[in-house]
CSV table of C-alpha atoms in Angstrom, one decimal:
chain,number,residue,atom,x,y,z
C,444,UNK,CA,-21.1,-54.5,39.7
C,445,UNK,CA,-18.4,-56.5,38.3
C,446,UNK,CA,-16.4,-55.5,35.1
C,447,UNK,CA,-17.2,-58.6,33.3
C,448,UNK,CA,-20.9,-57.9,34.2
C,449,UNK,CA,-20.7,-54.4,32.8
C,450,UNK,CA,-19.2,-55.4,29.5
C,451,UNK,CA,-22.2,-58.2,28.8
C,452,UNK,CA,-24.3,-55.5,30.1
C,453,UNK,CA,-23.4,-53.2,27.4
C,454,UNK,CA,-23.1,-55.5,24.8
C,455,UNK,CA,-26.1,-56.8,25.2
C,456,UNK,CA,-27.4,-53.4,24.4
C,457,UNK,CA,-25.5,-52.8,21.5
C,458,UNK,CA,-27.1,-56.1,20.1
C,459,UNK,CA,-30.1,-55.1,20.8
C,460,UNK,CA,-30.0,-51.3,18.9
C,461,UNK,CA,-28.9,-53.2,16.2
C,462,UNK,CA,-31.3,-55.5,16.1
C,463,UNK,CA,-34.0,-52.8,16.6
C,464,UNK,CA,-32.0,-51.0,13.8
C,465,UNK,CA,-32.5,-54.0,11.4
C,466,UNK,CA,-35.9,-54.3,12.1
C,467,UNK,CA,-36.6,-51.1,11.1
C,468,UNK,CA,-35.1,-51.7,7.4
C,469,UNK,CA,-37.2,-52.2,3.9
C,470,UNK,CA,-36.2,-54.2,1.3
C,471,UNK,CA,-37.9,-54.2,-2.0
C,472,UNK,CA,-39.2,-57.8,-2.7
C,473,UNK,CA,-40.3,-58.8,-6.7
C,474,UNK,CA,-42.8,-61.6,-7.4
C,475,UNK,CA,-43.8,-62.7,-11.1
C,476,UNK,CA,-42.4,-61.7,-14.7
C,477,UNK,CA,-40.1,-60.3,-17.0
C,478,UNK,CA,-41.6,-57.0,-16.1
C,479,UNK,CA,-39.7,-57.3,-12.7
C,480,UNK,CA,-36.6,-59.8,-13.6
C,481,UNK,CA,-35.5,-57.0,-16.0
C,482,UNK,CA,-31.7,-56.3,-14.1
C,483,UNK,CA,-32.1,-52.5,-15.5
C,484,UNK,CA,-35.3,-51.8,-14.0
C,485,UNK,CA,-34.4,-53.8,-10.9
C,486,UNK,CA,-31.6,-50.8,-10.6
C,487,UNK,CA,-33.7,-48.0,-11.2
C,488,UNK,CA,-36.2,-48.9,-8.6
C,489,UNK,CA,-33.4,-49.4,-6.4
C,490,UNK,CA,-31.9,-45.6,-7.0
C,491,UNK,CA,-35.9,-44.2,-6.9
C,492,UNK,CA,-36.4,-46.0,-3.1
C,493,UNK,CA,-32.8,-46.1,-2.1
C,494,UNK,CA,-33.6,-49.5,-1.0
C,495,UNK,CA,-32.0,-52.8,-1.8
C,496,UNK,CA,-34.0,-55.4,-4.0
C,497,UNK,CA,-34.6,-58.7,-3.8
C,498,UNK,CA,-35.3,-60.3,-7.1
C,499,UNK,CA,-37.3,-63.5,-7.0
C,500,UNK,CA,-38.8,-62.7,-10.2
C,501,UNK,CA,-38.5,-64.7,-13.7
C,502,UNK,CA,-38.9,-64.1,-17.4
C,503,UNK,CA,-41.8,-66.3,-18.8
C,504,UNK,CA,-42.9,-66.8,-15.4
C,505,UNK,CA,-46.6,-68.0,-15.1
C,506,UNK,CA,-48.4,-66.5,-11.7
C,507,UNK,CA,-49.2,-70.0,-10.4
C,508,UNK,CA,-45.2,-70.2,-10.4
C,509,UNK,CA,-44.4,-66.5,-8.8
C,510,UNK,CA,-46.9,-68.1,-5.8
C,511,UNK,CA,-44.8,-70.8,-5.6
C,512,UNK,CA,-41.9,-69.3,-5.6
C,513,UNK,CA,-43.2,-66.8,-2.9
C,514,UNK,CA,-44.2,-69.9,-0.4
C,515,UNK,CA,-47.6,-68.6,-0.6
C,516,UNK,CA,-48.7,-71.9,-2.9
C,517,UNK,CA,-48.2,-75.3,-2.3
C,518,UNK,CA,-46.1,-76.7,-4.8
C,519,UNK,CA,-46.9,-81.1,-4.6
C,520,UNK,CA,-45.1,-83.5,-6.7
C,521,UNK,CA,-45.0,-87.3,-7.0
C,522,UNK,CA,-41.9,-89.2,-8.1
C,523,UNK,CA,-41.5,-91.8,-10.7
C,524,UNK,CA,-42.1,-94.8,-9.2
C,525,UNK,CA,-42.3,-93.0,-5.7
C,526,UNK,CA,-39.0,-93.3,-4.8
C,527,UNK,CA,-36.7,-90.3,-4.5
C,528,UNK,CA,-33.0,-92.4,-6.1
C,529,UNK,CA,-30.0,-92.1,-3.8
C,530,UNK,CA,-28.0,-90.1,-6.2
C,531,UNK,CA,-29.3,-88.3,-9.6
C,532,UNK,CA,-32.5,-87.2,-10.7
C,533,UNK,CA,-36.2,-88.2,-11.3
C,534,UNK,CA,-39.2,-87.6,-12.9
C,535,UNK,CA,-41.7,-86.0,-11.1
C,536,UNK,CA,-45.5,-85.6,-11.5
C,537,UNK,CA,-47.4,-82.4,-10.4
C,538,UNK,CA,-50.4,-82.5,-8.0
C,539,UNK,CA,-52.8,-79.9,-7.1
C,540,UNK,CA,-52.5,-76.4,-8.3
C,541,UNK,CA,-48.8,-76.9,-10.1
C,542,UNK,CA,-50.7,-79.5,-12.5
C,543,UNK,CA,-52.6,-77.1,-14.3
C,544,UNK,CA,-51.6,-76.3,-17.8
C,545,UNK,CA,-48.7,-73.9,-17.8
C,546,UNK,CA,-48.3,-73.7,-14.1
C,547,UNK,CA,-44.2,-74.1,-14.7
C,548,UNK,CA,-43.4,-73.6,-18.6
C,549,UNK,CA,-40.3,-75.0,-19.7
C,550,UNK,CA,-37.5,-73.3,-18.2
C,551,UNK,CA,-38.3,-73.0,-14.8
C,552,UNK,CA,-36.0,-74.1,-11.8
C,553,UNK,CA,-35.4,-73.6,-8.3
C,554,UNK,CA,-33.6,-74.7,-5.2
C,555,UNK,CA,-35.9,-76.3,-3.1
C,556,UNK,CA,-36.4,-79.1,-0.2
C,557,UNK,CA,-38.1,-82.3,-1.3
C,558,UNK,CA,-38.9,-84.5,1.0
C,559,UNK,CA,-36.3,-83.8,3.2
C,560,UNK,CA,-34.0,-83.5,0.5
C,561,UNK,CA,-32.1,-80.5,-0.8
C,562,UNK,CA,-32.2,-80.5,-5.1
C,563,UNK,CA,-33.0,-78.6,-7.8
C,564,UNK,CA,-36.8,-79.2,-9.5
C,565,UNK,CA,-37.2,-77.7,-13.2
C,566,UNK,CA,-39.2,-78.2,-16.5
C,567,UNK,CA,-38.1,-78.7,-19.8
C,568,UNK,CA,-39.9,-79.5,-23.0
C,569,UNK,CA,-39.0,-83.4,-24.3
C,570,UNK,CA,-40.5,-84.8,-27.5
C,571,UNK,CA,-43.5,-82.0,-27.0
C,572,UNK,CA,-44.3,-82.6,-23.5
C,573,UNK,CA,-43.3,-80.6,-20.6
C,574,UNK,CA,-41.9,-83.0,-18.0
C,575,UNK,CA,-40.8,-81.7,-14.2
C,576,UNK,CA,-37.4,-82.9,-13.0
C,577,UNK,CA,-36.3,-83.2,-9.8
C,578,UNK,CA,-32.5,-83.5,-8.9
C,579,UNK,CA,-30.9,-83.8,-5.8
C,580,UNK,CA,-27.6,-82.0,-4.7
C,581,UNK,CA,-25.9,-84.7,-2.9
C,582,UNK,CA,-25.8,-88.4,-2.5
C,583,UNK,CA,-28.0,-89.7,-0.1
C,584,UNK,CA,-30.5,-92.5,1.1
C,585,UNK,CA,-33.2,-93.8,-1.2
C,586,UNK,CA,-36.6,-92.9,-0.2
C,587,UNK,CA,-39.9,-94.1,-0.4
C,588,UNK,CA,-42.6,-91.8,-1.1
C,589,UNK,CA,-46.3,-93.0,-0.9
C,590,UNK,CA,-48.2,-89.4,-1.7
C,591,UNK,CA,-47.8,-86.2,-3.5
C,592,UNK,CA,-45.1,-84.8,-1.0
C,593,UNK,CA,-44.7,-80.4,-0.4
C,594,UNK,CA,-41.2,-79.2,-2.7
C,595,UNK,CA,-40.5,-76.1,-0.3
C,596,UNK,CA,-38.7,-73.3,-2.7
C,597,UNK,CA,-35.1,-72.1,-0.9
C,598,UNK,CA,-35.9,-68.3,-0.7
C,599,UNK,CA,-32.8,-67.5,-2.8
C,600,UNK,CA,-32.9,-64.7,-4.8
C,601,UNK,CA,-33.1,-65.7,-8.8
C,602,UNK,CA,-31.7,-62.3,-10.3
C,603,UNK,CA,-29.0,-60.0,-9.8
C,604,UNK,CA,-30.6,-56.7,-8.9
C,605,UNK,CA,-27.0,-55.0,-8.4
C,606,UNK,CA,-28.1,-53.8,-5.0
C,607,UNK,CA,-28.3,-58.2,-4.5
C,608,UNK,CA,-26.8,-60.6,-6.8
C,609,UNK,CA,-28.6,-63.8,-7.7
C,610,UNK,CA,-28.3,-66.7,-5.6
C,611,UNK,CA,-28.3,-64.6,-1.6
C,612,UNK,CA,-31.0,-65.0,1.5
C,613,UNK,CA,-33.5,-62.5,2.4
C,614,UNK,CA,-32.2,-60.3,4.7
C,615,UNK,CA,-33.8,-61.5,8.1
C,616,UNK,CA,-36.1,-58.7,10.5
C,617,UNK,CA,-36.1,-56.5,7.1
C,618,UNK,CA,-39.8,-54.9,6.1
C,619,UNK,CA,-40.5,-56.1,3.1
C,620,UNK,CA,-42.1,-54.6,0.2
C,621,UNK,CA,-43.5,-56.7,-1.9
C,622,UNK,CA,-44.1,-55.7,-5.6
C,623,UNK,CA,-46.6,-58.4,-7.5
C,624,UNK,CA,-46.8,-58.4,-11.5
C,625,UNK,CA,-47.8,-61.7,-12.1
C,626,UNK,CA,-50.5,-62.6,-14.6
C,627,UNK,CA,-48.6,-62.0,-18.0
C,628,UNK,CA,-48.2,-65.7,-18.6
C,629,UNK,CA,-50.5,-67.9,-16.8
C,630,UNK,CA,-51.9,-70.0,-19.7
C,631,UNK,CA,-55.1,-68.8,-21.4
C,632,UNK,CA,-54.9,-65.6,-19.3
C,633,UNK,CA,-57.5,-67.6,-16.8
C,634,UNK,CA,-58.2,-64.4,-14.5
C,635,UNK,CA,-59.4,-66.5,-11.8
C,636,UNK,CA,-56.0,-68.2,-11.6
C,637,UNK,CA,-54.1,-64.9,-11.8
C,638,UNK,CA,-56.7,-63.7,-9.2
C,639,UNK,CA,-55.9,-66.5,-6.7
C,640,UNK,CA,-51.8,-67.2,-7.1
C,641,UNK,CA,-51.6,-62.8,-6.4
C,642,UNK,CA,-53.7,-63.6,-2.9
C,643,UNK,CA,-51.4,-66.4,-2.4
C,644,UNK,CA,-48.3,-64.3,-3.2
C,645,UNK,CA,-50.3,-61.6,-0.6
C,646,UNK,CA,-50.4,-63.9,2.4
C,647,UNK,CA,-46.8,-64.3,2.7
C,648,UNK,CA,-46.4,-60.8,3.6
C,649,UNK,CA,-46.0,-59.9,7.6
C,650,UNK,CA,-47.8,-57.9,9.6
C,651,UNK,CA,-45.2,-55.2,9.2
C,652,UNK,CA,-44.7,-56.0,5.6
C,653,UNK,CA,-46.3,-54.2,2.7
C,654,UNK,CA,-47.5,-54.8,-1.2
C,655,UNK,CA,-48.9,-53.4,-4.0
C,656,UNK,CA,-50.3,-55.3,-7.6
C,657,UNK,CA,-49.3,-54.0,-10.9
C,658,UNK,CA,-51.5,-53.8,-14.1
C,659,UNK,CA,-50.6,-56.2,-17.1
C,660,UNK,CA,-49.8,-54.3,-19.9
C,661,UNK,CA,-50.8,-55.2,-23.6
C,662,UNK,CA,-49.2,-56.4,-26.6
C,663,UNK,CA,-48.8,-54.6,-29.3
C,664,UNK,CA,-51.8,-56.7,-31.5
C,665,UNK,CA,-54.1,-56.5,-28.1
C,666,UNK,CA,-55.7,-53.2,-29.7
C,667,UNK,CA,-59.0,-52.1,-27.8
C,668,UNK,CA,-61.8,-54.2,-28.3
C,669,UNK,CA,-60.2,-57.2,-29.6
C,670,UNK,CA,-60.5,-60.2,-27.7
C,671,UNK,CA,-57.1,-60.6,-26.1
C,672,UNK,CA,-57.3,-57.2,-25.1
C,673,UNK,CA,-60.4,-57.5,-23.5
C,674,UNK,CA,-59.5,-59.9,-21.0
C,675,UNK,CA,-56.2,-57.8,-20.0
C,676,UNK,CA,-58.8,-54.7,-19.7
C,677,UNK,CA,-60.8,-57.2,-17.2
C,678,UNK,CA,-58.1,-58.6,-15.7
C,679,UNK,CA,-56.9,-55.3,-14.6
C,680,UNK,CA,-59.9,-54.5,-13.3
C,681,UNK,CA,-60.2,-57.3,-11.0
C,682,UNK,CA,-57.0,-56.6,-9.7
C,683,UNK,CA,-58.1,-53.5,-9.1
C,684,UNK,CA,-61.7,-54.5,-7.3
C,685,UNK,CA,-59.8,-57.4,-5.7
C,686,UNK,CA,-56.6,-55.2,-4.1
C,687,UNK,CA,-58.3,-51.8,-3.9
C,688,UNK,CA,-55.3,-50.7,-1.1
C,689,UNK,CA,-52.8,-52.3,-3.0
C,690,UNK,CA,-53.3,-51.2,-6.6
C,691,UNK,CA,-50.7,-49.0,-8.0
C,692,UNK,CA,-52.0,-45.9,-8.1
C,693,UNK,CA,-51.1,-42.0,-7.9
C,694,UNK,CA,-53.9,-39.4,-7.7
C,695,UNK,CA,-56.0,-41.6,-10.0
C,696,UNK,CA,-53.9,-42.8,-12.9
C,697,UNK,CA,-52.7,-46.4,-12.7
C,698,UNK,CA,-49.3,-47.6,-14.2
C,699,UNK,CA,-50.5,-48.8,-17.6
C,700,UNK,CA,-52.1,-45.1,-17.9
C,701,UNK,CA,-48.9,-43.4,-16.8
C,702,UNK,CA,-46.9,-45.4,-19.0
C,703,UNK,CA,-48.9,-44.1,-21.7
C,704,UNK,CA,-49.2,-40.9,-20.8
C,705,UNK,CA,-45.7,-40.3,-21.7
C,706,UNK,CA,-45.7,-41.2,-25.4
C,707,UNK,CA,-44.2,-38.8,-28.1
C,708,UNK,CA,-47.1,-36.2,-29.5
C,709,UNK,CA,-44.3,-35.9,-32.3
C,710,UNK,CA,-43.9,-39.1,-33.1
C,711,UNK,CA,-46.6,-41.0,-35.3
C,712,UNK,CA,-45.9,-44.5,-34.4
C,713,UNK,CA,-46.4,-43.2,-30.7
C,714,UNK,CA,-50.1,-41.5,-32.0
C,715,UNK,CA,-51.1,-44.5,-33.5
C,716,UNK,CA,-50.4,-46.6,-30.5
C,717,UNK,CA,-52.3,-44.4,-28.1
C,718,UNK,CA,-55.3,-44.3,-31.2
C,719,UNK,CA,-55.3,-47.8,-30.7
C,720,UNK,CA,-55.2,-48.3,-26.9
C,721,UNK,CA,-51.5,-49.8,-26.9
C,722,UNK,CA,-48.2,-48.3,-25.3
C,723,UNK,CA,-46.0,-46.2,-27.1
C,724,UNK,CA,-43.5,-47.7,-29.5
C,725,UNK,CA,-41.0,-45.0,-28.0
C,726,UNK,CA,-41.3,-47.1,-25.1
C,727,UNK,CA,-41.1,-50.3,-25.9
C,728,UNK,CA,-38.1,-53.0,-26.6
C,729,UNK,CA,-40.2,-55.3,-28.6
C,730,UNK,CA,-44.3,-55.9,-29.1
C,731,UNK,CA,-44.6,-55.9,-25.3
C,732,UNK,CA,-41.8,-55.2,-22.8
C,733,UNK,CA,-40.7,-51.5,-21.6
C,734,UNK,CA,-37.4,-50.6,-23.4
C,735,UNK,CA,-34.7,-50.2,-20.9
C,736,UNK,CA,-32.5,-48.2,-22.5
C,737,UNK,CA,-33.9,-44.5,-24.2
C,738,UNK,CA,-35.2,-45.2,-27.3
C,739,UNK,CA,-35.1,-42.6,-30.0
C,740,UNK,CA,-37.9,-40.0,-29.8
C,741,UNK,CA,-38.4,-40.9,-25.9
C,742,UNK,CA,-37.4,-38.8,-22.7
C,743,UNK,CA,-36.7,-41.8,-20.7
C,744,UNK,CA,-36.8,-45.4,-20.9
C,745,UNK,CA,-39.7,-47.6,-20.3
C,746,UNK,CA,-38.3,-49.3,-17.5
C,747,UNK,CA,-37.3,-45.7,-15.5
C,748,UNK,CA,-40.9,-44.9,-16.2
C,749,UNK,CA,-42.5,-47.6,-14.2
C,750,UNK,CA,-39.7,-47.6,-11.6
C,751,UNK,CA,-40.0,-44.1,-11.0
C,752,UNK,CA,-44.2,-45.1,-10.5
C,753,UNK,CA,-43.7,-47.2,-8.5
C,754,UNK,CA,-41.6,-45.5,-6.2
C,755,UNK,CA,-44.1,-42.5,-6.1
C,756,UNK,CA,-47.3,-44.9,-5.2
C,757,UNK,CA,-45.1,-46.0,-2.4
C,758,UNK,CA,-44.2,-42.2,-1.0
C,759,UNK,CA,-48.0,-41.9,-1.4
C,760,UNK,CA,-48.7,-44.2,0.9
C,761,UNK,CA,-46.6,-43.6,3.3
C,762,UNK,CA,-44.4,-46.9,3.7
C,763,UNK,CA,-40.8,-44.8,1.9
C,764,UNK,CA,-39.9,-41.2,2.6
């Protein structure tokens, strides 16, 4: 055998270990709201898994927007007049599932393709209506658009997780672990909605890929048996009933039931709380969000809590050492 064939011989080898060797990673993969965009908590589930994180994640996000986002939803837009300009941006009009109320509150954007073309689409509040914006990233031809046309999301990463800053690709052949906490904002907490933009998020995942669905937590004035807080209480249990495999769970207890579970017996904002059904103030960074730094009277922050949960559902079954 010829040197020269020897060499591509071995190469090709080493290519191929290493792709084997990437095929083999996980990547931790977050899809929905503030819960997940928090930067602290995106560290400390990093350092729990020893896994990088991709952060798609965004405060205020609604779940029909986290399904978007993920691919797993169409996301169909008309432009003003039908044309896509040559230069600048336009108005555009939602179709289909992205039309219903609160599907992308103000302050949402991302990189997508429209038509062909690469741009940013967002929403902003004007004169107290929400209008969606589409504007392109480079000067181009002027196209004609007849129908409601697909705006494909660029699978960029929206925050910076440490592990990945915001802006970077996927990284390709990686397992992915997808970690869905979506239904905090999707207008009128419409479970059904919630229900079917968390399948949608689902499908995206490989065959080799893996996910599991967090709870929604309450706010602090969602006390048991008040209205609100009834349809979190249901919501959660259709997660549960809809994602039995895939609910985050540890020998029975949930995350909204560990995260209480490690309120301050000596503290009496922390009793009243738990007397009430809501999580402990000790916890918390405002009426609703896990503190992420260690509040007085706590042993940890709110954000290490569920990280550390997390982690352990996902040693449970199986899918990180």
């Amino acid at each position: 055998m010829k040197p020269v064939t020897i060499t591509l011989l071995f190469l090709s080898m080493a290519i191929s270990k290493v792709s084997m060797a990437d095929s083999h990673k996980s990547v931790i993969v977050l899809y929905g709201h503030s819960f997940l965009s928090n930067k602290q908590f995106a560290m400390s589930l990093s350092r729990e898994t020893n896994l990088k994180v991709f952060d798609y994640a965004r405060g205020g996000s609604s779940s029909q927007e986290a399904a978007f986002i993920s691919g797993g939803e169409a996301g169909l837009f008309y432009p003003d007049g039908g044309v896509i300009p040559a230069t600048g941006s336009v108005d555009v009009v939602p179709n289909g599932v992205m039309s219903e109320e609160g599907a992308l509150w103000p302050g949402f954007n991302s990189e997508v393709i429209y038509s062909g073309v690469r741009g940013v689409l967002s929403s902003k509040k004007i004169n107290g209506e929400v209008k969606y914006i589409f504007k392109r990233d480079i000067t181009g031809k002027e196209i004609q658009v007849e129908n409601a046309v697909r705006a494909f999301p660029v699978s960029k990463t929206r925050v910076n997780s440490v592990t990945e800053r915001a802006g970077v690709d996927m990284i390709k052949h990686a397992r992915k672990l997808y970690i869905i906490w979506a239904g905090r904002n999707t207008a009128r907490g419409n479970i059904n909605y919630i229900i079917r933009d968390i399948k949608s998020i689902a499908s995206t995942a490989g065959a080799d890929d893996r996910y599991i669905v967090m709870p929604e937590f309450p706010y602090s004035n969602e006390v048991n048996g008040s209205p609100a807080r009834k349809n979190i209480d249901k919501l959660n249990e259709e997660i549960k009933n809809n994602f039995p495999d895939n609910y985050c769970v540890v020998n029975g207890l949930d995350a909204l039931h560990n995260f209480t579970s490690h309120y301050n017996r000596n503290n009496d904002e922390d009793l009243k709380d738990i007397s009430k059904g809501l999580t402990p103030s000790t916890l918390r960074m405002d009426s609703l969000h896990p503190s992420d730094s260690v509040n007085n009277g706590a042993s940890a922050s709110g954000v290490d809590i569920n990280a550390k949960f997390i982690a352990d559902c996902l040693k449970a079954k199986g899918w990180i050492k």
